[in-house]
mmCIF file of N, CA and C in Angstrom:
data_model
loop_
_atom_site.group_PDB
_atom_site.id
_atom_site.type_symbol
_atom_site.label_atom_id
_atom_site.label_comp_id
_atom_site.label_asym_id
_atom_site.label_seq_id
_atom_site.Cartn_x
_atom_site.Cartn_y
_atom_site.Cartn_z
ATOM 1 N N MET A 1 7.469 -4.693 -10.301
ATOM 2 C CA MET A 1 6.835 -3.445 -10.677
ATOM 3 C C MET A 1 7.603 -2.311 -10.018
ATOM 4 N N GLN A 2 8.074 -1.388 -10.795
ATOM 5 C CA GLN A 2 8.813 -0.242 -10.283
ATOM 6 C C GLN A 2 7.946 1.009 -10.363
ATOM 7 N N ALA A 3 8.267 1.974 -9.520
ATOM 8 C CA ALA A 3 7.548 3.240 -9.547
ATOM 9 C C ALA A 3 7.789 3.922 -10.883
ATOM 10 N N THR A 4 6.757 4.532 -11.397
ATOM 11 C CA THR A 4 6.857 5.242 -12.667
ATOM 12 C C THR A 4 6.278 6.633 -12.488
ATOM 13 N N THR A 5 6.202 7.379 -13.568
ATOM 14 C CA THR A 5 5.632 8.719 -13.488
ATOM 15 C C THR A 5 4.178 8.673 -13.051
ATOM 16 N N GLU A 6 3.488 7.541 -13.229
ATOM 17 C CA GLU A 6 2.113 7.446 -12.768
ATOM 18 C C GLU A 6 2.041 7.471 -11.242
ATOM 19 N N HIS A 7 3.184 7.271 -10.588
ATOM 20 C CA HIS A 7 3.234 7.317 -9.138
ATOM 21 C C HIS A 7 3.949 8.570 -8.657
ATOM 22 N N ASN A 8 3.687 9.700 -9.319
ATOM 23 C CA ASN A 8 4.231 10.974 -8.880
ATOM 24 C C ASN A 8 3.470 11.362 -7.618
ATOM 25 N N LEU A 9 4.069 11.093 -6.470
ATOM 26 C CA LEU A 9 3.371 11.243 -5.209
ATOM 27 C C LEU A 9 3.198 12.684 -4.765
ATOM 28 N N ARG A 10 3.632 13.615 -5.589
ATOM 29 C CA ARG A 10 3.425 15.039 -5.293
ATOM 30 C C ARG A 10 2.058 15.511 -5.762
ATOM 31 N N THR A 11 1.352 14.661 -6.504
ATOM 32 C CA THR A 11 0.022 15.026 -6.987
ATOM 33 C C THR A 11 -1.016 14.083 -6.401
ATOM 34 N N SER A 12 -2.233 14.561 -6.286
ATOM 35 C CA SER A 12 -3.305 13.706 -5.773
ATOM 36 C C SER A 12 -3.579 12.559 -6.743
ATOM 37 N N GLU A 13 -3.420 12.813 -8.038
ATOM 38 C CA GLU A 13 -3.615 11.759 -9.032
ATOM 39 C C GLU A 13 -2.550 10.672 -8.880
ATOM 40 N N GLY A 14 -1.318 11.061 -8.656
ATOM 41 C CA GLY A 14 -0.240 10.098 -8.467
ATOM 42 C C GLY A 14 -0.445 9.256 -7.219
ATOM 43 N N ARG A 15 -0.898 9.903 -6.137
ATOM 44 C CA ARG A 15 -1.172 9.159 -4.905
ATOM 45 C C ARG A 15 -2.323 8.192 -5.110
ATOM 46 N N ALA A 16 -3.354 8.625 -5.834
ATOM 47 C CA ALA A 16 -4.489 7.744 -6.118
ATOM 48 C C ALA A 16 -4.060 6.554 -6.977
ATOM 49 N N ASN A 17 -3.170 6.791 -7.946
ATOM 50 C CA ASN A 17 -2.660 5.703 -8.780
ATOM 51 C C ASN A 17 -1.879 4.688 -7.949
ATOM 52 N N LEU A 18 -1.053 5.178 -7.015
ATOM 53 C CA LEU A 18 -0.305 4.272 -6.148
ATOM 54 C C LEU A 18 -1.255 3.478 -5.270
ATOM 55 N N ASP A 19 -2.244 4.145 -4.683
ATOM 56 C CA ASP A 19 -3.217 3.449 -3.838
ATOM 57 C C ASP A 19 -3.916 2.343 -4.630
ATOM 58 N N ALA A 20 -4.305 2.642 -5.862
ATOM 59 C CA ALA A 20 -4.979 1.643 -6.702
ATOM 60 C C ALA A 20 -4.053 0.476 -7.034
ATOM 61 N N ALA A 21 -2.791 0.770 -7.310
ATOM 62 C CA ALA A 21 -1.825 -0.294 -7.620
ATOM 63 C C ALA A 21 -1.585 -1.190 -6.411
ATOM 64 N N ILE A 22 -1.496 -0.580 -5.234
ATOM 65 C CA ILE A 22 -1.316 -1.373 -4.015
ATOM 66 C C ILE A 22 -2.546 -2.222 -3.760
ATOM 67 N N LYS A 23 -3.710 -1.638 -3.910
ATOM 68 C CA LYS A 23 -4.970 -2.358 -3.683
ATOM 69 C C LYS A 23 -5.055 -3.618 -4.548
ATOM 70 N N LYS A 24 -4.580 -3.537 -5.789
ATOM 71 C CA LYS A 24 -4.628 -4.682 -6.707
ATOM 72 C C LYS A 24 -3.794 -5.865 -6.218
ATOM 73 N N LEU A 25 -2.766 -5.591 -5.422
ATOM 74 C CA LEU A 25 -1.900 -6.672 -4.935
ATOM 75 C C LEU A 25 -2.558 -7.517 -3.849
ATOM 76 N N PHE A 26 -3.586 -6.994 -3.224
ATOM 77 C CA PHE A 26 -4.251 -7.699 -2.129
ATOM 78 C C PHE A 26 -5.431 -8.499 -2.661
ATOM 79 N N LYS A 27 -5.131 -9.683 -3.145
ATOM 80 C CA LYS A 27 -6.162 -10.577 -3.677
ATOM 81 C C LYS A 27 -6.357 -11.724 -2.708
ATOM 82 N N GLY A 28 -7.589 -12.137 -2.529
ATOM 83 C CA GLY A 28 -7.864 -13.244 -1.620
ATOM 84 C C GLY A 28 -7.415 -12.912 -0.213
ATOM 85 N N ASN A 29 -6.673 -13.806 0.383
ATOM 86 C CA ASN A 29 -6.183 -13.616 1.749
ATOM 87 C C ASN A 29 -4.726 -13.178 1.782
ATOM 88 N N ALA A 30 -4.254 -12.536 0.738
ATOM 89 C CA ALA A 30 -2.859 -12.101 0.667
ATOM 90 C C ALA A 30 -2.524 -11.180 1.829
ATOM 91 N N LYS A 31 -1.379 -11.422 2.439
ATOM 92 C CA LYS A 31 -0.876 -10.586 3.527
ATOM 93 C C LYS A 31 0.501 -10.083 3.115
ATOM 94 N N LEU A 32 0.669 -8.765 3.150
ATOM 95 C CA LEU A 32 1.929 -8.149 2.749
ATOM 96 C C LEU A 32 2.398 -7.177 3.819
ATOM 97 N N THR A 33 3.699 -6.987 3.881
ATOM 98 C CA THR A 33 4.269 -6.006 4.793
ATOM 99 C C THR A 33 4.566 -4.720 4.032
ATOM 100 N N SER A 34 4.816 -3.662 4.773
ATOM 101 C CA SER A 34 5.194 -2.407 4.119
ATOM 102 C C SER A 34 6.528 -2.573 3.401
ATOM 103 N N ASN A 35 7.423 -3.400 3.941
ATOM 104 C CA ASN A 35 8.696 -3.670 3.258
ATOM 105 C C ASN A 35 8.475 -4.370 1.924
ATOM 106 N N ASP A 36 7.545 -5.330 1.879
ATOM 107 C CA ASP A 36 7.218 -6.013 0.624
ATOM 108 C C ASP A 36 6.795 -5.001 -0.432
ATOM 109 N N LEU A 37 5.939 -4.088 -0.038
ATOM 110 C CA LEU A 37 5.413 -3.097 -0.978
ATOM 111 C C LEU A 37 6.478 -2.088 -1.386
ATOM 112 N N ALA A 38 7.319 -1.683 -0.449
ATOM 113 C CA ALA A 38 8.394 -0.746 -0.774
ATOM 114 C C ALA A 38 9.330 -1.349 -1.814
ATOM 115 N N GLU A 39 9.651 -2.628 -1.659
ATOM 116 C CA GLU A 39 10.513 -3.311 -2.634
ATOM 117 C C GLU A 39 9.810 -3.452 -3.981
ATOM 118 N N THR A 40 8.538 -3.764 -3.953
ATOM 119 C CA THR A 40 7.781 -3.949 -5.195
ATOM 120 C C THR A 40 7.729 -2.669 -6.024
ATOM 121 N N PHE A 41 7.497 -1.547 -5.351
ATOM 122 C CA PHE A 41 7.327 -0.284 -6.062
ATOM 123 C C PHE A 41 8.587 0.565 -6.110
ATOM 124 N N GLY A 42 9.619 0.159 -5.407
ATOM 125 C CA GLY A 42 10.851 0.942 -5.396
ATOM 126 C C GLY A 42 10.690 2.287 -4.719
ATOM 127 N N LEU A 43 9.836 2.331 -3.707
ATOM 128 C CA LEU A 43 9.567 3.573 -2.985
ATOM 129 C C LEU A 43 10.015 3.445 -1.536
ATOM 130 N N GLY A 44 10.080 4.561 -0.837
ATOM 131 C CA GLY A 44 10.443 4.562 0.564
ATOM 132 C C GLY A 44 9.302 4.089 1.444
ATOM 133 N N LEU A 45 9.656 3.643 2.635
ATOM 134 C CA LEU A 45 8.647 3.144 3.569
ATOM 135 C C LEU A 45 7.638 4.217 3.952
ATOM 136 N N ALA A 46 8.071 5.448 4.114
ATOM 137 C CA ALA A 46 7.143 6.520 4.487
ATOM 138 C C ALA A 46 6.072 6.715 3.418
ATOM 139 N N GLN A 47 6.466 6.647 2.154
ATOM 140 C CA GLN A 47 5.506 6.798 1.054
ATOM 141 C C GLN A 47 4.515 5.630 1.029
ATOM 142 N N ILE A 48 5.022 4.435 1.237
ATOM 143 C CA ILE A 48 4.163 3.246 1.251
ATOM 144 C C ILE A 48 3.217 3.294 2.438
ATOM 145 N N ARG A 49 3.737 3.637 3.595
ATOM 146 C CA ARG A 49 2.892 3.675 4.797
ATOM 147 C C ARG A 49 1.802 4.737 4.673
ATOM 148 N N ALA A 50 2.094 5.847 4.037
ATOM 149 C CA ALA A 50 1.071 6.874 3.828
ATOM 150 C C ALA A 50 -0.062 6.312 2.971
ATOM 151 N N SER A 51 0.290 5.572 1.939
ATOM 152 C CA SER A 51 -0.718 4.949 1.087
ATOM 153 C C SER A 51 -1.513 3.901 1.866
ATOM 154 N N LEU A 52 -0.816 3.092 2.650
ATOM 155 C CA LEU A 52 -1.501 2.072 3.452
ATOM 156 C C LEU A 52 -2.483 2.716 4.428
ATOM 157 N N HIS A 53 -2.091 3.821 5.039
ATOM 158 C CA HIS A 53 -2.988 4.510 5.970
ATOM 159 C C HIS A 53 -4.212 5.062 5.250
ATOM 160 N N ARG A 54 -4.034 5.566 4.035
ATOM 161 C CA ARG A 54 -5.193 6.038 3.263
ATOM 162 C C ARG A 54 -6.145 4.880 2.971
ATOM 163 N N LEU A 55 -5.586 3.733 2.618
ATOM 164 C CA LEU A 55 -6.419 2.569 2.304
ATOM 165 C C LEU A 55 -7.095 2.006 3.555
ATOM 166 N N ILE A 56 -6.427 2.068 4.685
ATOM 167 C CA ILE A 56 -7.046 1.640 5.948
ATOM 168 C C ILE A 56 -8.183 2.599 6.305
ATOM 169 N N ASP A 57 -7.934 3.897 6.201
ATOM 170 C CA ASP A 57 -8.968 4.895 6.500
ATOM 171 C C ASP A 57 -10.182 4.740 5.596
ATOM 172 N N ALA A 58 -9.960 4.293 4.362
ATOM 173 C CA ALA A 58 -11.054 4.083 3.411
ATOM 174 C C ALA A 58 -11.767 2.750 3.629
ATOM 175 N N GLY A 59 -11.257 1.927 4.543
ATOM 176 C CA GLY A 59 -11.886 0.638 4.828
ATOM 177 C C GLY A 59 -11.519 -0.463 3.851
ATOM 178 N N VAL A 60 -10.494 -0.229 3.034
ATOM 179 C CA VAL A 60 -10.078 -1.209 2.030
ATOM 180 C C VAL A 60 -9.157 -2.262 2.634
ATOM 181 N N LEU A 61 -8.242 -1.824 3.505
ATOM 182 C CA LEU A 61 -7.269 -2.722 4.126
ATOM 183 C C LEU A 61 -7.386 -2.671 5.638
ATOM 184 N N VAL A 62 -6.852 -3.707 6.286
ATOM 185 C CA VAL A 62 -6.709 -3.723 7.740
ATOM 186 C C VAL A 62 -5.268 -4.072 8.065
ATOM 187 N N ALA A 63 -4.804 -3.583 9.212
ATOM 188 C CA ALA A 63 -3.454 -3.886 9.693
ATOM 189 C C ALA A 63 -3.571 -4.910 10.805
ATOM 190 N N ILE A 64 -2.676 -5.893 10.779
ATOM 191 C CA ILE A 64 -2.665 -6.940 11.794
ATOM 192 C C ILE A 64 -1.275 -6.982 12.406
ATOM 193 N N GLY A 65 -1.205 -6.911 13.726
ATOM 194 C CA GLY A 65 0.077 -6.976 14.405
ATOM 195 C C GLY A 65 0.646 -5.597 14.690
ATOM 196 N N ASN A 66 1.802 -5.611 15.298
ATOM 197 C CA ASN A 66 2.465 -4.364 15.695
ATOM 198 C C ASN A 66 3.866 -4.298 15.131
ATOM 199 N N THR A 67 4.346 -3.115 14.967
ATOM 200 C CA THR A 67 5.716 -2.783 14.545
ATOM 201 C C THR A 67 6.207 -3.664 13.406
ATOM 202 N N LYS A 68 7.328 -4.341 13.595
ATOM 203 C CA LYS A 68 7.938 -5.110 12.508
ATOM 204 C C LYS A 68 7.118 -6.323 12.102
ATOM 205 N N ALA A 69 6.256 -6.791 12.988
ATOM 206 C CA ALA A 69 5.435 -7.963 12.676
ATOM 207 C C ALA A 69 4.133 -7.594 11.967
ATOM 208 N N ARG A 70 3.893 -6.309 11.733
ATOM 209 C CA ARG A 70 2.630 -5.867 11.130
ATOM 210 C C ARG A 70 2.529 -6.307 9.673
ATOM 211 N N VAL A 71 1.363 -6.839 9.347
ATOM 212 C CA VAL A 71 1.033 -7.179 7.971
ATOM 213 C C VAL A 71 -0.280 -6.509 7.624
ATOM 214 N N TYR A 72 -0.514 -6.358 6.351
ATOM 215 C CA TYR A 72 -1.735 -5.726 5.857
ATOM 216 C C TYR A 72 -2.465 -6.723 4.984
ATOM 217 N N MET A 73 -3.801 -6.670 5.044
ATOM 218 C CA MET A 73 -4.604 -7.538 4.192
ATOM 219 C C MET A 73 -5.911 -6.823 3.868
ATOM 220 N N ARG A 74 -6.605 -7.361 2.885
ATOM 221 C CA ARG A 74 -7.887 -6.768 2.472
ATOM 222 C C ARG A 74 -8.859 -6.838 3.622
ATOM 223 N N ALA A 75 -9.629 -5.786 3.816
ATOM 224 C CA ALA A 75 -10.645 -5.755 4.858
ATOM 225 C C ALA A 75 -11.719 -6.791 4.521
ATOM 226 N N PRO A 76 -12.275 -7.446 5.524
ATOM 227 C CA PRO A 76 -13.256 -8.521 5.290
ATOM 228 C C PRO A 76 -14.449 -8.116 4.431
ATOM 229 N N SER A 77 -14.874 -6.877 4.501
ATOM 230 C CA SER A 77 -16.074 -6.462 3.755
ATOM 231 C C SER A 77 -15.796 -6.062 2.314
ATOM 232 N N THR A 78 -14.490 -6.061 1.885
ATOM 233 C CA THR A 78 -14.199 -5.619 0.513
ATOM 234 C C THR A 78 -13.851 -6.779 -0.375
#
């Protein structure tokens, strides 16, 4: 999956579309890194991490580990 115009990160709608697309990838106990997501969407790490932080703040995802070993997964209550 490559980034498209639906992921125009300069708009709130584009950011919401990216957040929704990332959220869909976390099924079951799936654990992904920011690098995995950057490669999947063809975006930079800063853009991916901003989306991950929005999803963590919303209680959708949790981060496990530190720095390069950090992985993200669906929050237990979602």
